[in-house]
PDB file of C-alpha atoms in Angstrom:
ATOM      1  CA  UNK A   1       0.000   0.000   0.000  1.00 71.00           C
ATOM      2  CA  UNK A   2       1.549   3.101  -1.339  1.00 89.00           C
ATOM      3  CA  UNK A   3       1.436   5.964   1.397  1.00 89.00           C
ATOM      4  CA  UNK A   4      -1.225   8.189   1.116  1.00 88.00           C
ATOM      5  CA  UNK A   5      -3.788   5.481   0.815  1.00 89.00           C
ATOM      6  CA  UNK A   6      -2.130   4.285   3.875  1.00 89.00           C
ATOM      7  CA  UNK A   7      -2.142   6.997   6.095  1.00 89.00           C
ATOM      8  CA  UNK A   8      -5.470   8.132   5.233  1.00 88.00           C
ATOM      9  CA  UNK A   9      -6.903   4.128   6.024  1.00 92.00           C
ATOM     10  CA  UNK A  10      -4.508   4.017   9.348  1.00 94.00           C
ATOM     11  CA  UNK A  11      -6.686   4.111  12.604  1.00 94.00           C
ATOM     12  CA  UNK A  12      -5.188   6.247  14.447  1.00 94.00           C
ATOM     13  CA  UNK A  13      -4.383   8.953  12.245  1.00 95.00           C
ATOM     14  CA  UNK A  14      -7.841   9.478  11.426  1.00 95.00           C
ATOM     15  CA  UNK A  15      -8.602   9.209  15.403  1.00 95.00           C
ATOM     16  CA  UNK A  16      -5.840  12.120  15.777  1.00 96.00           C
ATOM     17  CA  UNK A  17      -7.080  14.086  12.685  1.00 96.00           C
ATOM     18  CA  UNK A  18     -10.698  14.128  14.041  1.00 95.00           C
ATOM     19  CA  UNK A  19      -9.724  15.403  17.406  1.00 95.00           C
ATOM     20  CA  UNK A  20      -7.867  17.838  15.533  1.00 94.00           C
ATOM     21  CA  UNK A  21     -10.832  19.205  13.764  1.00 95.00           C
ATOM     22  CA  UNK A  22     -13.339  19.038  16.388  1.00 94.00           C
ATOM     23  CA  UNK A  23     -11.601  20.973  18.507  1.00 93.00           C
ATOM     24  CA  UNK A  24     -10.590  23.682  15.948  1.00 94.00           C
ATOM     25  CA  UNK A  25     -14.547  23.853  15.216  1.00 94.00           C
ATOM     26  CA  UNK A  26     -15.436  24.030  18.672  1.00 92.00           C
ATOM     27  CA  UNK A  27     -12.871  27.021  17.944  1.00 91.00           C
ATOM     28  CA  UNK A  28     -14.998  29.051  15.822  1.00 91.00           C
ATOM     29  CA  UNK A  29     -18.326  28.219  17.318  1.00 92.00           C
ATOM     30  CA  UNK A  30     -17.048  29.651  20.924  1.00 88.00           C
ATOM     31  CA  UNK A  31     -16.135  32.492  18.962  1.00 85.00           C
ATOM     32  CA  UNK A  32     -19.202  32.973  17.661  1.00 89.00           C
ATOM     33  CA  UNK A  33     -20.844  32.483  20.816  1.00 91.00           C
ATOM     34  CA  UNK A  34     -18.875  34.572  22.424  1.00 87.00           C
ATOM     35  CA  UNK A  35     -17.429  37.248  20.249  1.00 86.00           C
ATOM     36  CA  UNK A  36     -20.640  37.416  18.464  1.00 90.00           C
ATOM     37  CA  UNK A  37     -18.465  37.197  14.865  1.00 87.00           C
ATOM     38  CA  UNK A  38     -18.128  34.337  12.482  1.00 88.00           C
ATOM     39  CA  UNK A  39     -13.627  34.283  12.596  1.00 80.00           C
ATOM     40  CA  UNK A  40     -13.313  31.001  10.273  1.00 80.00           C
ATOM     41  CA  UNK A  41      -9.633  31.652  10.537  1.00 75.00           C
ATOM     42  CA  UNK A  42      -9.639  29.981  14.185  1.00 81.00           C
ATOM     43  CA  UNK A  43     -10.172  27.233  12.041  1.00 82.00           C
ATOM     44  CA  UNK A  44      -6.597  27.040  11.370  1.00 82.00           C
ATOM     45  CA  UNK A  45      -5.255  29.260  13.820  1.00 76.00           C
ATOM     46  CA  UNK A  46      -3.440  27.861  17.221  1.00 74.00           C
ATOM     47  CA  UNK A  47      -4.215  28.989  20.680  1.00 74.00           C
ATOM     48  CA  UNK A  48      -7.743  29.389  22.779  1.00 78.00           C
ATOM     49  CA  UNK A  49     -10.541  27.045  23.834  1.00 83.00           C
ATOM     50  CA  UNK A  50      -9.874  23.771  23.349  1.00 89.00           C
ATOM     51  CA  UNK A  51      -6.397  23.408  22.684  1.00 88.00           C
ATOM     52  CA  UNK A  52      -6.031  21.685  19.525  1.00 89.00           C
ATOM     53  CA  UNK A  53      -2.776  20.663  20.181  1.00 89.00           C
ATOM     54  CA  UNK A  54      -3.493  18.527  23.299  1.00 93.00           C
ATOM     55  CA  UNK A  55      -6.837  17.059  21.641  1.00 94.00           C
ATOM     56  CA  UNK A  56      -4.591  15.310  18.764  1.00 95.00           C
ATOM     57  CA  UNK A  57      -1.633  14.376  20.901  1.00 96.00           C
ATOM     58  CA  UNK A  58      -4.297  13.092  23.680  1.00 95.00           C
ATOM     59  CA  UNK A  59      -6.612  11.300  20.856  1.00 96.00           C
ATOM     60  CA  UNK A  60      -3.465   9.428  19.127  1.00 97.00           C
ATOM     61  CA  UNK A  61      -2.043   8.305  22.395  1.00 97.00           C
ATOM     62  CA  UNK A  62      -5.114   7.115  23.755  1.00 96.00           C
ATOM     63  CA  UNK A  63      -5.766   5.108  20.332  1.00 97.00           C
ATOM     64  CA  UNK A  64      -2.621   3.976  20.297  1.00 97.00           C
ATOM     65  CA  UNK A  65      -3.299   2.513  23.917  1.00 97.00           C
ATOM     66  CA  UNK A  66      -6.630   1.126  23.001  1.00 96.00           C
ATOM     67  CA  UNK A  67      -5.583  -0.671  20.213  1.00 95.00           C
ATOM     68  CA  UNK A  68      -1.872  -1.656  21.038  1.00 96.00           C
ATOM     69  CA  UNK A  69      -2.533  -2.114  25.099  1.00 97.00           C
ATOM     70  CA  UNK A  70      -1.438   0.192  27.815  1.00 96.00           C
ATOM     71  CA  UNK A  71       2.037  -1.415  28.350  1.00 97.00           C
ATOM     72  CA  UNK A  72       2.522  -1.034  24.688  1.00 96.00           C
ATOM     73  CA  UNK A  73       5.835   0.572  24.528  1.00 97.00           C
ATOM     74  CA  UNK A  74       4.221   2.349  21.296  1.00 96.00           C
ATOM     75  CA  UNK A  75       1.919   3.773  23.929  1.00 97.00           C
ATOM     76  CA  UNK A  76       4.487   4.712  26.322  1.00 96.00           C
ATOM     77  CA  UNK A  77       6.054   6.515  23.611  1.00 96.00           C
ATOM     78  CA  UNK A  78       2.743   8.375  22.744  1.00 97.00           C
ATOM     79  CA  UNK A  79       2.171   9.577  26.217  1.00 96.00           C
ATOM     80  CA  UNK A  80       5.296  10.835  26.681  1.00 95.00           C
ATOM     81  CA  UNK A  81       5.143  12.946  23.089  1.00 96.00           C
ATOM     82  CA  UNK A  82       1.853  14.125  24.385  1.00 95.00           C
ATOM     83  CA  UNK A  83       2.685  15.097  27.893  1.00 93.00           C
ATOM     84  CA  UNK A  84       5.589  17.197  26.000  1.00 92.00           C
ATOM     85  CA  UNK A  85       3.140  18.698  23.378  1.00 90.00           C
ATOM     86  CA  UNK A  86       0.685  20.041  26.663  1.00 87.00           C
ATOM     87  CA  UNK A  87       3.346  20.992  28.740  1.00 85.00           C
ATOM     88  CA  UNK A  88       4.646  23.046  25.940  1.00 83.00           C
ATOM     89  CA  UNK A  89       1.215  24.354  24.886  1.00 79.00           C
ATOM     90  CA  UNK A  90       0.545  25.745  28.228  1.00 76.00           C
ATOM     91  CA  UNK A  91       4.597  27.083  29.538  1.00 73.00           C
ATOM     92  CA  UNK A  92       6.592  27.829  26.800  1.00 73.00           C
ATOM     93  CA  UNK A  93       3.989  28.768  24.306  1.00 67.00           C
ATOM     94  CA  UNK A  94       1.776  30.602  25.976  1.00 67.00           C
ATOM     95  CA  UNK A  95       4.842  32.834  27.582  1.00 72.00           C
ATOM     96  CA  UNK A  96       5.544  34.200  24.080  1.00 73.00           C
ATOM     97  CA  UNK A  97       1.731  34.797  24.167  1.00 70.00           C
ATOM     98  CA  UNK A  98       2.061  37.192  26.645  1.00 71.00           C
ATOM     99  CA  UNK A  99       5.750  38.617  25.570  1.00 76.00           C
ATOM    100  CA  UNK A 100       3.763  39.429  22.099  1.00 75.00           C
ATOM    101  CA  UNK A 101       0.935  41.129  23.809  1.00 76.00           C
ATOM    102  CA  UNK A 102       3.520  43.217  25.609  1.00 76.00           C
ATOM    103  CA  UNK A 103       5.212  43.947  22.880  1.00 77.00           C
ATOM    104  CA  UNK A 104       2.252  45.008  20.948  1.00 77.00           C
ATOM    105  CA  UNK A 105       1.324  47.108  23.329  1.00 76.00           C
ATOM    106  CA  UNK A 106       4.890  48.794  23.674  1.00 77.00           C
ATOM    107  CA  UNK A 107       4.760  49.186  19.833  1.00 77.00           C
ATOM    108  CA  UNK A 108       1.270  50.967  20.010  1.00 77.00           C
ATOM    109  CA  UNK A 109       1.741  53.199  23.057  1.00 73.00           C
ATOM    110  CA  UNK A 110       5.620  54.815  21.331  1.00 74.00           C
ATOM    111  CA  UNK A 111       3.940  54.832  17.659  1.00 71.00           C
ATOM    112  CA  UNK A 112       0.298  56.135  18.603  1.00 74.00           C
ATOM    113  CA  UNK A 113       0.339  59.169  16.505  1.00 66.00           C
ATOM    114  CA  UNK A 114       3.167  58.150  13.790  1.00 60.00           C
ATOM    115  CA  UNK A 115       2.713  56.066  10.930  1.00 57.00           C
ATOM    116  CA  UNK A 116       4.346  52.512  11.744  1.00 54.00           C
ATOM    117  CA  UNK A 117       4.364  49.603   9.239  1.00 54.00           C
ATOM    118  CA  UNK A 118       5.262  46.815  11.502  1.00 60.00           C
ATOM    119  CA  UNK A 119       2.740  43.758  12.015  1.00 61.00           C
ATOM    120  CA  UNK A 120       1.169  43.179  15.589  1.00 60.00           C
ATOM    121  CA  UNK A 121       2.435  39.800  16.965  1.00 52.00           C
ATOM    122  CA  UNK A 122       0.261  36.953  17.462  1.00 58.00           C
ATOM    123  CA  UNK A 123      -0.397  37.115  20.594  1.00 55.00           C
ATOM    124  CA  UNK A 124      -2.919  33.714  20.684  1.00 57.00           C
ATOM    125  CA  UNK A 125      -0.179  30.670  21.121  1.00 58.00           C
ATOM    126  CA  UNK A 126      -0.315  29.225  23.564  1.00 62.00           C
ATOM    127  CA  UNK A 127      -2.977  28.051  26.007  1.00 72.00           C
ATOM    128  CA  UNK A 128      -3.857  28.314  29.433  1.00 78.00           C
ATOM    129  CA  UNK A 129      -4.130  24.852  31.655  1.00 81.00           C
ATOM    130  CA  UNK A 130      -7.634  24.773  31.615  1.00 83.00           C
ATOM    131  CA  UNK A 131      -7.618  24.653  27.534  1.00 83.00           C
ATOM    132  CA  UNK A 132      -4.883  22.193  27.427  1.00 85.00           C
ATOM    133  CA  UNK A 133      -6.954  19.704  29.516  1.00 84.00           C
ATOM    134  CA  UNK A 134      -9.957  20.436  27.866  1.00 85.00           C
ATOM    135  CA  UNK A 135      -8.222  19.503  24.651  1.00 86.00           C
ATOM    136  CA  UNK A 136      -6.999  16.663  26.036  1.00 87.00           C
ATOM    137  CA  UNK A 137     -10.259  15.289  27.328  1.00 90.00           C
ATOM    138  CA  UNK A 138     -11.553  16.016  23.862  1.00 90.00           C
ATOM    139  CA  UNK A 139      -8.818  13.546  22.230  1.00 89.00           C
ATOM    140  CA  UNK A 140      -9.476  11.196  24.787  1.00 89.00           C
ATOM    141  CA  UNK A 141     -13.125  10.828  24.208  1.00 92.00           C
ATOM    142  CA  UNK A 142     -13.201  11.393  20.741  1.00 91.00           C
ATOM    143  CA  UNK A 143     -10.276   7.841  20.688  1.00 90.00           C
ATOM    144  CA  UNK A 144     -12.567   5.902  22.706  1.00 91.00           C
ATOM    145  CA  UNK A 145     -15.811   6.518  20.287  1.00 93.00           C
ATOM    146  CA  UNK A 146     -13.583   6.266  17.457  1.00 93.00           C
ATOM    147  CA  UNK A 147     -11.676   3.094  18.751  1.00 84.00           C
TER     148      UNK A 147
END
């Protein structure tokens, strides 16, 4: 079987790749809900309510344990990846968050009045705790339906 065939028939890619998207649609309905705006680009974009991240990490791990066993080393492997992914999601990530909204708002307060050509920087990266477990709960569920 030649590899796209493959990937799109393997199990727990498509388990991953639906925790993915459920979580980036759950993404643009919040913000619809909440913001009162349709923002289809949260479709794609990282950051916010549910993280994303931790939904496809958490979904392929827990796959990977459903269908391989828990003391699959496959599954320890997994884990581990996904612990990384979530811890990074919610430290590292959403630091520069908040170094971006700092610097946007240094950029705006010295340029009010003057003409400056410089792009904002994202400020939505990372995620807070609460996200990054939701997202992982997300994965987890959406694996055991899906498994």
């Amino acid at each position: 079987m030649s590899f796209f065939p493959g990937i799109v028939n393997n199990r727990m890619f498509q388990v991953a790749f639906v925790s993915w998207f459920i979580a980036q649609a759950l993404k643009v309905i919040l913000t619809l809900i909440i913001d009162r705006k349709l923002n289809l680009s949260r479709m794609i974009g990282s950051g916010g309510m549910p993280s994303s991240h931790s939904s496809l990490v958490m979904g392929l791990s827990t796959a990977v344990g459903l269908h391989l066993g828990w003391d699959s080393p496959l599954y320890a492997v997994a884990l581990v990846t996904s612990l990384v992914v979530m811890y990074d999601a919610s430290g590292v990530r959403r630091s520069v968050g908040i170094q971006a909204a700092i610097l946007n708002q240094i950029i705006e307060d010295a340029y009010q009045h003057k003409p400056f050509s410089q792009d904002k920087l994202k400020e939505l990266i990372g995620h807070t705790p609460y996200e990054v477990f939701a997202g992982a709960i997300l994965g987890i569920v959406v694996a055991n339906v899906m498994i």
